[in-house]
PDB file of C-alpha atoms and ligand atoms in Angstrom:
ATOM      1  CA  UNK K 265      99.028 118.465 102.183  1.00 46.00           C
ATOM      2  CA  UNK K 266      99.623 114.892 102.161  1.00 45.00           C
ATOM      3  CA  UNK K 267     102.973 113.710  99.701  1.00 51.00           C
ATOM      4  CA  UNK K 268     103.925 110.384  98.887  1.00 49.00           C
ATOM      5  CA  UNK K 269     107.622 109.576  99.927  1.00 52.00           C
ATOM      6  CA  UNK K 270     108.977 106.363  98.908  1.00 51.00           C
ATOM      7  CA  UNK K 271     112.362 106.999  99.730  1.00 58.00           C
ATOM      8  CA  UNK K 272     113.777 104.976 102.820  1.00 58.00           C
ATOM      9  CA  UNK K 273     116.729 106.627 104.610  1.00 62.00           C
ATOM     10  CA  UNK K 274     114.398 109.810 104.465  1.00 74.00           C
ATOM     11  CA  UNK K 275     114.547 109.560 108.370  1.00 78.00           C
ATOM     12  CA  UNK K 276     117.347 111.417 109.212  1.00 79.00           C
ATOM     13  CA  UNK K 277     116.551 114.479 107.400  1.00 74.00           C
ATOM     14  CA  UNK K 278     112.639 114.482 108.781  1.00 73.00           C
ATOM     15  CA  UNK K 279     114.237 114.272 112.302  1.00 77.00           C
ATOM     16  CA  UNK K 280     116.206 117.208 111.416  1.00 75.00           C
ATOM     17  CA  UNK K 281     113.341 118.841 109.878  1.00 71.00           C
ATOM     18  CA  UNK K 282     111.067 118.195 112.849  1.00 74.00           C
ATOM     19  CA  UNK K 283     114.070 119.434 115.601  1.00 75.00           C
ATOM     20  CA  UNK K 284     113.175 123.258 113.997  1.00 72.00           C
ATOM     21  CA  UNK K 285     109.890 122.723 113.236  1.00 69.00           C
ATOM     22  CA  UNK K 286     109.198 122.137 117.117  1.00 71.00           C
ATOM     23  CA  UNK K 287     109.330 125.536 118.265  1.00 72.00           C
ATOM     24  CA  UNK K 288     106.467 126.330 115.977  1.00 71.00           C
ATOM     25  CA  UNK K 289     104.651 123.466 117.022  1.00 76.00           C
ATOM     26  CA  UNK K 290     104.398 121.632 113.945  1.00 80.00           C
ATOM     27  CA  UNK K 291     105.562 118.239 112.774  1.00 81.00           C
ATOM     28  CA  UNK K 292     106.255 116.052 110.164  1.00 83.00           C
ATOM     29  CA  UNK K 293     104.323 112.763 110.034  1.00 83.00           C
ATOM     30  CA  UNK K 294     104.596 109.541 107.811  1.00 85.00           C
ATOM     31  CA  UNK K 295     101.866 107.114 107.976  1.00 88.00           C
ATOM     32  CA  UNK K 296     100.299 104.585 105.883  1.00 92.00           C
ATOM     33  CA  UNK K 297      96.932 104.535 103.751  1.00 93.00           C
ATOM     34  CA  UNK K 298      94.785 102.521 105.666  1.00 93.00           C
ATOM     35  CA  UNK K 299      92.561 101.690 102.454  1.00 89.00           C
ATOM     36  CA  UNK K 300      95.749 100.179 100.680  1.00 89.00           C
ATOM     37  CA  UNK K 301      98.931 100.272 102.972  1.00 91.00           C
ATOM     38  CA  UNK K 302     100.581 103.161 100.613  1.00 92.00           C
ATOM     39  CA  UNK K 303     103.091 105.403 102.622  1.00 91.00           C
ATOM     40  CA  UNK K 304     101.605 108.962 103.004  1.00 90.00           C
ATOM     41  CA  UNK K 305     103.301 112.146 104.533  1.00 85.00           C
ATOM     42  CA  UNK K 306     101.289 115.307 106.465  1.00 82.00           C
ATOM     43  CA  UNK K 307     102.771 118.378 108.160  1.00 78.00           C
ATOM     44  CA  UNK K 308     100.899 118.234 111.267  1.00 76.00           C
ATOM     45  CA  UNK K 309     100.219 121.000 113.962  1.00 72.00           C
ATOM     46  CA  UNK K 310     101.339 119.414 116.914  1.00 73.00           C
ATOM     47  CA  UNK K 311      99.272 121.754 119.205  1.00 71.00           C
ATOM     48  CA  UNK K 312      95.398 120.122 119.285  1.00 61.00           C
ATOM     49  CA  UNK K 313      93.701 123.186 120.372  1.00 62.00           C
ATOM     50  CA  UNK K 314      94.769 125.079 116.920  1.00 62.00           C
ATOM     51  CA  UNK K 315      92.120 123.248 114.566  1.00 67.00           C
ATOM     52  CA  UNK K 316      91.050 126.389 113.695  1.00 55.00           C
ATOM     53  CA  UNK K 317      94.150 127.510 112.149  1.00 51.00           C
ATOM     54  CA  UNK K 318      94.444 123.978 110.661  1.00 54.00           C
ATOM     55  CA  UNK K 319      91.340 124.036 108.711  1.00 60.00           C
ATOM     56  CA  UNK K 320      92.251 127.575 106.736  1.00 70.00           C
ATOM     57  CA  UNK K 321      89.867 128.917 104.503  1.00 80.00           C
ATOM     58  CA  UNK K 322      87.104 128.048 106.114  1.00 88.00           C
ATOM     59  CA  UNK K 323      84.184 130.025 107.755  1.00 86.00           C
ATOM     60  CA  UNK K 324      82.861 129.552 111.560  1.00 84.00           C
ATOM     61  CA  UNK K 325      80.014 127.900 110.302  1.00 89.00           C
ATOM     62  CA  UNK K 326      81.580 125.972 107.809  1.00 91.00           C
ATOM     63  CA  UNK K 327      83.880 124.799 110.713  1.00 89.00           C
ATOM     64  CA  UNK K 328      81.266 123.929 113.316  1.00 89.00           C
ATOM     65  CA  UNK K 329      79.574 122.241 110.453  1.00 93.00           C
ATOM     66  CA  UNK K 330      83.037 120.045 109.756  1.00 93.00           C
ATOM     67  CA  UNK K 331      83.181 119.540 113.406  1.00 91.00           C
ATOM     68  CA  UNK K 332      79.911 117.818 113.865  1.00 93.00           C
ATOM     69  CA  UNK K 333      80.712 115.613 111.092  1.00 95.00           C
ATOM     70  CA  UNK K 334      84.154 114.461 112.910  1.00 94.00           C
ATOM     71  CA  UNK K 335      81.743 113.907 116.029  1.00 94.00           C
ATOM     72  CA  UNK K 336      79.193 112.001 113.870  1.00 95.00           C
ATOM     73  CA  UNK K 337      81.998 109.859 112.550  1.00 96.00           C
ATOM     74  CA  UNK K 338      84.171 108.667 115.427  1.00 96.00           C
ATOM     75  CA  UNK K 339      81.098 108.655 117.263  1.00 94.00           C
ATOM     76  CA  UNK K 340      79.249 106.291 114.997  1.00 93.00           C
ATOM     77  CA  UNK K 341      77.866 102.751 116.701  1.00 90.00           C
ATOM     78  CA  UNK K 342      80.272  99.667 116.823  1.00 89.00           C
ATOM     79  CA  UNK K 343      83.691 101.112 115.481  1.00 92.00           C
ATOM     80  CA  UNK K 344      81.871 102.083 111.914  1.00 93.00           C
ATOM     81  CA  UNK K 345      83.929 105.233 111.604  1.00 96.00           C
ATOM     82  CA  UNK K 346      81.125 106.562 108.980  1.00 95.00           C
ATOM     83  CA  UNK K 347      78.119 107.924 108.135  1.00 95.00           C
ATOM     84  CA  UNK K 348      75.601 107.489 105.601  1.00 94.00           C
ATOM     85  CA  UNK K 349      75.365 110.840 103.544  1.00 94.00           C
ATOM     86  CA  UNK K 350      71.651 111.149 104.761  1.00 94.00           C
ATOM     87  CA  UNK K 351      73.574 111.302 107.952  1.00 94.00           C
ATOM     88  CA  UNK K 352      76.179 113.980 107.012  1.00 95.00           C
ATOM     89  CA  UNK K 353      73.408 116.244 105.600  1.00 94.00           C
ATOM     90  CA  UNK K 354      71.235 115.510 109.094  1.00 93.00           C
ATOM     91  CA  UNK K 355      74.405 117.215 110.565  1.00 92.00           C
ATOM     92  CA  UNK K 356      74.154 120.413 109.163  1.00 92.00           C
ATOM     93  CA  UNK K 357      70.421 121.090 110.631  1.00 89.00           C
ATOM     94  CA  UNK K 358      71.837 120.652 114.200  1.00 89.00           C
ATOM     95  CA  UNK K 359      74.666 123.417 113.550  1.00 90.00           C
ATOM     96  CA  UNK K 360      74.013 125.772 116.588  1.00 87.00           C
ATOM     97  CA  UNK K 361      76.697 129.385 117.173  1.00 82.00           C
ATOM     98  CA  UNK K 362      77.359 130.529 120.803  1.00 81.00           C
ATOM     99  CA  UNK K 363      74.341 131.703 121.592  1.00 86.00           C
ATOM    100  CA  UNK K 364      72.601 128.504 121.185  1.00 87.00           C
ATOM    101  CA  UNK K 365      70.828 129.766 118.293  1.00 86.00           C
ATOM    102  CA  UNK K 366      70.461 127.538 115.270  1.00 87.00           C
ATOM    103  CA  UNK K 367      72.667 128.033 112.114  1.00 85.00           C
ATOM    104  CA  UNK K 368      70.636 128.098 108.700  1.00 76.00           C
ATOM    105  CA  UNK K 369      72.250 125.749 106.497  1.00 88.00           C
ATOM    106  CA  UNK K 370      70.717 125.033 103.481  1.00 91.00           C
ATOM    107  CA  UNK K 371      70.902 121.197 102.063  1.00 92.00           C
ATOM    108  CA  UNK K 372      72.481 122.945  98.606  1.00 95.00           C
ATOM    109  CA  UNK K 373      74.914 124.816 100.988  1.00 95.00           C
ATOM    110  CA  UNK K 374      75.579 121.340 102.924  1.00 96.00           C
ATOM    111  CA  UNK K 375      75.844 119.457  99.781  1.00 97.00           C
ATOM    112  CA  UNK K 376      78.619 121.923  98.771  1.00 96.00           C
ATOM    113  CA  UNK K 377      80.522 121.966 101.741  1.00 95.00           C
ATOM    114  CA  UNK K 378      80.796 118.109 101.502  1.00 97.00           C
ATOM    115  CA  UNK K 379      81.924 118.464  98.068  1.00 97.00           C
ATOM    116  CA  UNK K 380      84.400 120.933  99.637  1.00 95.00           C
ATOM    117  CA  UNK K 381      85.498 119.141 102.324  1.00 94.00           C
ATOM    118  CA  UNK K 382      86.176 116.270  99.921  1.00 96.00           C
ATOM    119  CA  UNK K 383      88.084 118.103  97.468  1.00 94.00           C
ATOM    120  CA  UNK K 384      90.069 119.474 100.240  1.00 92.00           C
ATOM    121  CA  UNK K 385      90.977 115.874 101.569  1.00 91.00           C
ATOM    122  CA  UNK K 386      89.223 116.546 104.690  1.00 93.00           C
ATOM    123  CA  UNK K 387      87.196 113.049 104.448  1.00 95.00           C
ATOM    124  CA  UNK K 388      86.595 110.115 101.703  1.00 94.00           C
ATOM    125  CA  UNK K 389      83.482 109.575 100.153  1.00 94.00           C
ATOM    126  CA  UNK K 390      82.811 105.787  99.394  1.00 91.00           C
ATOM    127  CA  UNK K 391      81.284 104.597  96.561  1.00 89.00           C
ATOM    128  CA  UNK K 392      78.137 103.994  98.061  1.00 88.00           C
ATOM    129  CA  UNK K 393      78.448 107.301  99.471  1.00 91.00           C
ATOM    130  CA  UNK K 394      79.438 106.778 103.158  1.00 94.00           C
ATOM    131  CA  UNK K 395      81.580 109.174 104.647  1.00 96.00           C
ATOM    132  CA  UNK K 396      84.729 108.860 106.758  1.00 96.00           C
ATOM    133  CA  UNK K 397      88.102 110.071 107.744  1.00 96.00           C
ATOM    134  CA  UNK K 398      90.887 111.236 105.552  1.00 94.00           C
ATOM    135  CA  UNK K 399      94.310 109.953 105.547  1.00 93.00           C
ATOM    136  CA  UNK K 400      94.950 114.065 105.709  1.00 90.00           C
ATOM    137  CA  UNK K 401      92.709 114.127 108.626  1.00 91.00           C
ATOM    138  CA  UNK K 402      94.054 111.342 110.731  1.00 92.00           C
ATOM    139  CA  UNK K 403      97.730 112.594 110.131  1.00 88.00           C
ATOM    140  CA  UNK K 404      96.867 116.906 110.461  1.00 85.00           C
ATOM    141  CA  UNK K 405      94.727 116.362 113.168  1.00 87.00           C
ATOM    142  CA  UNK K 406      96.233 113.474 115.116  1.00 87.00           C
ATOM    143  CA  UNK K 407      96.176 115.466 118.566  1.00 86.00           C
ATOM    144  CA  UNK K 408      93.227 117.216 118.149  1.00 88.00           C
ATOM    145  CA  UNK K 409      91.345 113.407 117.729  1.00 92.00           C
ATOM    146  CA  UNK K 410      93.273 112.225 120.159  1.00 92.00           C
ATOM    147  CA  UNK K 411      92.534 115.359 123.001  1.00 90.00           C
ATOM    148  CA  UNK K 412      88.767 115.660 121.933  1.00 92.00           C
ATOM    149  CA  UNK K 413      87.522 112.516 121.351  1.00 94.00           C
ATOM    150  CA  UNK K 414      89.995 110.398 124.097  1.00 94.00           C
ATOM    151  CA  UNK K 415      89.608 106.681 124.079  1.00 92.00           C
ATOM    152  CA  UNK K 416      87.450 106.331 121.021  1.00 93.00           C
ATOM    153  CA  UNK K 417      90.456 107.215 119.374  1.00 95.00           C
ATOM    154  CA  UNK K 418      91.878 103.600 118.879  1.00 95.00           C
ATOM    155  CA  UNK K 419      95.673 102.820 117.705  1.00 96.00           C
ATOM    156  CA  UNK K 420      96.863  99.632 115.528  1.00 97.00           C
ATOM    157  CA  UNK K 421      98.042  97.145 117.764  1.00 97.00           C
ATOM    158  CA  UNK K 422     101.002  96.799 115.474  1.00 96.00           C
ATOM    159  CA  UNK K 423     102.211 100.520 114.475  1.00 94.00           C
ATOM    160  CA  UNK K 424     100.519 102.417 117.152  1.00 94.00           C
ATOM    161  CA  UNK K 425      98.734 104.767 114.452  1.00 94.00           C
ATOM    162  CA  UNK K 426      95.034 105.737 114.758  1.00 95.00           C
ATOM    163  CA  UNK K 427      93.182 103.125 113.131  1.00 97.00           C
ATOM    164  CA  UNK K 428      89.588 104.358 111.511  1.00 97.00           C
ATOM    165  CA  UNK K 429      89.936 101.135 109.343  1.00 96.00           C
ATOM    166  CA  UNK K 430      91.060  97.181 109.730  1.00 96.00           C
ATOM    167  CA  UNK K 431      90.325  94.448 111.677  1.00 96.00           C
ATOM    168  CA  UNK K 432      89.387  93.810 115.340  1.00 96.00           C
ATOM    169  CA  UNK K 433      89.969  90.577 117.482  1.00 97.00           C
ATOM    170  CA  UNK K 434      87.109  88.530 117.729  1.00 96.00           C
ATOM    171  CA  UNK K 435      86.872  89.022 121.308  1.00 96.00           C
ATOM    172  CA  UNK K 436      84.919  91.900 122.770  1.00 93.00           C
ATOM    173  CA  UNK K 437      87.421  92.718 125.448  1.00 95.00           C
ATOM    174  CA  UNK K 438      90.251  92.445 123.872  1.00 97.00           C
ATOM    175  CA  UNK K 439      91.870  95.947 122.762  1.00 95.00           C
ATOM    176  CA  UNK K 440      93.699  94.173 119.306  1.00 97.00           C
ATOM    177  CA  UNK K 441      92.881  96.544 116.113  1.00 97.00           C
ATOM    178  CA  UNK K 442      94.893  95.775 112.827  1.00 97.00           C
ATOM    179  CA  UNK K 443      94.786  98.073 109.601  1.00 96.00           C
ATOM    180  CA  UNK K 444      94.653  95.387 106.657  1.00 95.00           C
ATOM    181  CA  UNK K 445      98.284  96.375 105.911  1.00 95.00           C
ATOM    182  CA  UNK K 446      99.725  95.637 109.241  1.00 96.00           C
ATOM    183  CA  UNK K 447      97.601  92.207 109.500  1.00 96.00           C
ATOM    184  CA  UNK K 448      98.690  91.221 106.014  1.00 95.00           C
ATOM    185  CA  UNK K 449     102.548  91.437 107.103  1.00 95.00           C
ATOM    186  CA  UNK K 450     102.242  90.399 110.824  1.00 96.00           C
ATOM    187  CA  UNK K 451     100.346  87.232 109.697  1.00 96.00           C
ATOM    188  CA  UNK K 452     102.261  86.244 106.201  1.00 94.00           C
ATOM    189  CA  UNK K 453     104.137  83.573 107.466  1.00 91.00           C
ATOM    190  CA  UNK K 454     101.958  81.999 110.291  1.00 92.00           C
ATOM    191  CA  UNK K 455      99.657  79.198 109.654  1.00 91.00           C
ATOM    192  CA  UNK K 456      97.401  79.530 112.413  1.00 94.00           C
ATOM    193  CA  UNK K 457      97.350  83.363 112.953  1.00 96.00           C
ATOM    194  CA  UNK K 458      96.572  84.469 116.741  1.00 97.00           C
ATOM    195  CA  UNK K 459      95.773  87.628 118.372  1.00 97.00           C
ATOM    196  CA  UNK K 460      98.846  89.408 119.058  1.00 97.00           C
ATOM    197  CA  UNK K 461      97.500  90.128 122.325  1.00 97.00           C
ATOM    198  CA  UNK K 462      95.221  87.783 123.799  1.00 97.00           C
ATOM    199  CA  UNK K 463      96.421  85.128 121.470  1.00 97.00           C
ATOM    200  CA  UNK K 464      92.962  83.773 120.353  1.00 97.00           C
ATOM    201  CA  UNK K 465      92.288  82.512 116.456  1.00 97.00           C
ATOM    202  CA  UNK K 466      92.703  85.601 114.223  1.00 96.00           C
ATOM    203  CA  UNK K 467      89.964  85.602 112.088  1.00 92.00           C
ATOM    204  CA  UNK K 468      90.297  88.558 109.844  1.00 89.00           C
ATOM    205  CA  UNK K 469      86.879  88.916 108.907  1.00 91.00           C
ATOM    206  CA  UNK K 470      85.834  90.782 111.969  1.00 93.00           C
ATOM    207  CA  UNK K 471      86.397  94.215 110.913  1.00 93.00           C
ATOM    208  CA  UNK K 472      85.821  98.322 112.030  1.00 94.00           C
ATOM    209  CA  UNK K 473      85.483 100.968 109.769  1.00 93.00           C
ATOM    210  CA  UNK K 474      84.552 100.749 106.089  1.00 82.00           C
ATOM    211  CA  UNK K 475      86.093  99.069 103.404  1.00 67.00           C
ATOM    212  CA  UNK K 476      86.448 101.177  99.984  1.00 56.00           C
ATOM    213  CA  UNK K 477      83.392  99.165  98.403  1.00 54.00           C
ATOM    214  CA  UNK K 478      80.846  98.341 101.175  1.00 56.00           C
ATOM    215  CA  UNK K 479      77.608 100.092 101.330  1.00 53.00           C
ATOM    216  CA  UNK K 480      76.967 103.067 103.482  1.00 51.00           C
ATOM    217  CA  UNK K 481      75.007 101.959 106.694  1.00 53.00           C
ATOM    218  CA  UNK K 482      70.881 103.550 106.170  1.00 50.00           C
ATOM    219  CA  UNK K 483      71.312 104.600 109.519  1.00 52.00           C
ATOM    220  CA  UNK K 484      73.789 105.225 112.143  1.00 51.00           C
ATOM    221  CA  UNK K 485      73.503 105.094 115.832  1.00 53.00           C
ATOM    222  CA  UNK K 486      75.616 107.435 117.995  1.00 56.00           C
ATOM    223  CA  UNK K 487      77.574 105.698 120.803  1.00 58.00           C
ATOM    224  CA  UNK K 488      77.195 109.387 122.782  1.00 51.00           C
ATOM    225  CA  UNK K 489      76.443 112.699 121.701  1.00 43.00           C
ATOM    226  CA  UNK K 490      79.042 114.989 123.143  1.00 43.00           C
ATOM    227  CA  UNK K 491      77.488 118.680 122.005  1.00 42.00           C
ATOM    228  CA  UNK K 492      73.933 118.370 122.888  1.00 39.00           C
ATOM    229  CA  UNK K 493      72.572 121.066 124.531  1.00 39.00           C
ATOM    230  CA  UNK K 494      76.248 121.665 125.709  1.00 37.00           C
ATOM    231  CA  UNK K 495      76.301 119.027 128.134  1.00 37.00           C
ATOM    232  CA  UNK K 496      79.288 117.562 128.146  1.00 37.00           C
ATOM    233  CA  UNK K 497      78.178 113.803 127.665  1.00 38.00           C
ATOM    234  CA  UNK K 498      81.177 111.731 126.845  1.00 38.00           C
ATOM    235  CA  UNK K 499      80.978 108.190 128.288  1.00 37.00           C
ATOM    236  CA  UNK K 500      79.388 105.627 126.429  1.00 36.00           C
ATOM    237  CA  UNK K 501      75.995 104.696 127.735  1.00 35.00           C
ATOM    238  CA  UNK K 502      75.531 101.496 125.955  1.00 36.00           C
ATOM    239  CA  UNK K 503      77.582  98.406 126.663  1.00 35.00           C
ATOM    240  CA  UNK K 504      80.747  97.127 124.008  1.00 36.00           C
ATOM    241  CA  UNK K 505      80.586  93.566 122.948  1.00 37.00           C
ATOM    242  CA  UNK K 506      78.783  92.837 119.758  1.00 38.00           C
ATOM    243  CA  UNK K 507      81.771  91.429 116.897  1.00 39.00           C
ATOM    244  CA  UNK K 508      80.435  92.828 113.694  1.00 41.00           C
ATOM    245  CA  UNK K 509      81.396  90.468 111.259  1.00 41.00           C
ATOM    246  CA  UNK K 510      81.591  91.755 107.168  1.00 40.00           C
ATOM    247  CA  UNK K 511      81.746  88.610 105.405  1.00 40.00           C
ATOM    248  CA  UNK K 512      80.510  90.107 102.024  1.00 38.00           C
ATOM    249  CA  UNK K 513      82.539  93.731 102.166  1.00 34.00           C
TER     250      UNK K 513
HETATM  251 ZN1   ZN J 863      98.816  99.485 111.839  1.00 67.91          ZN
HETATM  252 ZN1   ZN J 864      92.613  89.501 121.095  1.00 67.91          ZN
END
């Protein structure tokens, strides 16, 4: 469960905390909201492989189902981190079990799950109805993201947390991703603010992920689909380089 902690000189005692907690493989983390900068706490399972135990309380199904829709959403086209809910509920037709035999999922049953996923803090709904990852999510499963999905997996230039949500440099090559939060204090006091890495003109308006009030995309391209027909796809077939610029989010 995620806690708020605004205390300061908390360090110590999580170091303390997390010298025990190591033998059991689990972890405190502190983070911050990457909607609105506010400072969020997780205990996190610092083994990647144990998603399973992570995500108590739910079924197989209902955790293949959840899977997918991690897939769909780090997966999406051009760093959107999201998917339409049309999207989501597309998901839970493709649900296959071991044997490669399709998983009936109704669209009420789907529609529930979401709701259940949601209530659990699994993902955010936006108000137009796009989904994407949870501050519980990024901070819980951290190392599973991170060992399943590799590279798409981006960090902040600045903090070195995942980032699902900021800003991007305006150059295609260039690696720099800001949350809002980190961009707003990096940049407070420069007049002409420049890419921390490559140093071009910061423009702040080129952006990944969704903010809290823009629309859910109608339709989302996947960069690569990693499950189908268990091959093991991976790589990204279609080449980086378009700056998606959200001048009216
Ligand atoms: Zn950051
Ligand atoms: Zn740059």
């Amino acid at each position: 469960m995620i806690e708020r902690s605004d205390q300061d000189g908390f360090t110590d005692f999580i170091n303390q905390l997390n010298g025990g907690l190591n033998n059991v493989e689990l972890e405190f983390r502190r983070a911050q909201d990457e909607l609105n900068g506010t400072p969020v706490m997780a205990l996190t399972n610092t083994n990647g492989q144990k998603i399973a135990q992570v995500a108590t309380g739910y079924t197989p199904t209902e955790l293949e189902y959840f899977k997918h829709l991690l897939d769909a959403i780090v997966m999406a086209d051009d760093e959107m981190f999201c998917i339409s809910s049309t999207a989501a509920l597309h998901e839970a037709g493709r649900l296959k079990n071991k044997e490669n035999k399709p998983l009936a999922l109704t669209k009420r049953e789907a529609e529930n799950l979401l709701d259940r996923y949601i209530a659990d803090q699994w993902f955010i709904r936006s108000k137009a109805g796009a989904y994407s990852l949870s501050m519980r999510t990024l901070l819980e499963l951290q190392t599973y993201l991170k060992e399943t999905y590799g590279d798409q997996i981006q960090e902040c230039t600045l903090c070195m947390e995942i980032i699902t949500k900021g800003q991007r440099c305006s150059v295609a090559a260039c690696s720099s991703r800001l949350h809002q939060h980190c961009s707003s204090t990096y940049f407070r006091n420069m007049n002409n603010p420049k890419c921390p890495t490559c140093h071009t003109a910061w423009s702040s308006k080129v952006l990944i992920g969704l903010s809290d009030g823009a629309s859910a995309p109608s339709k989302v391209r996947k960069r690569a689909a990693r499950r189908e027909n268990g091959a093991a796809g991976g790589e990204e077939d279609d080449a980086e380089g378009s700056g998606r610029n959200q001048d009216d989010a």
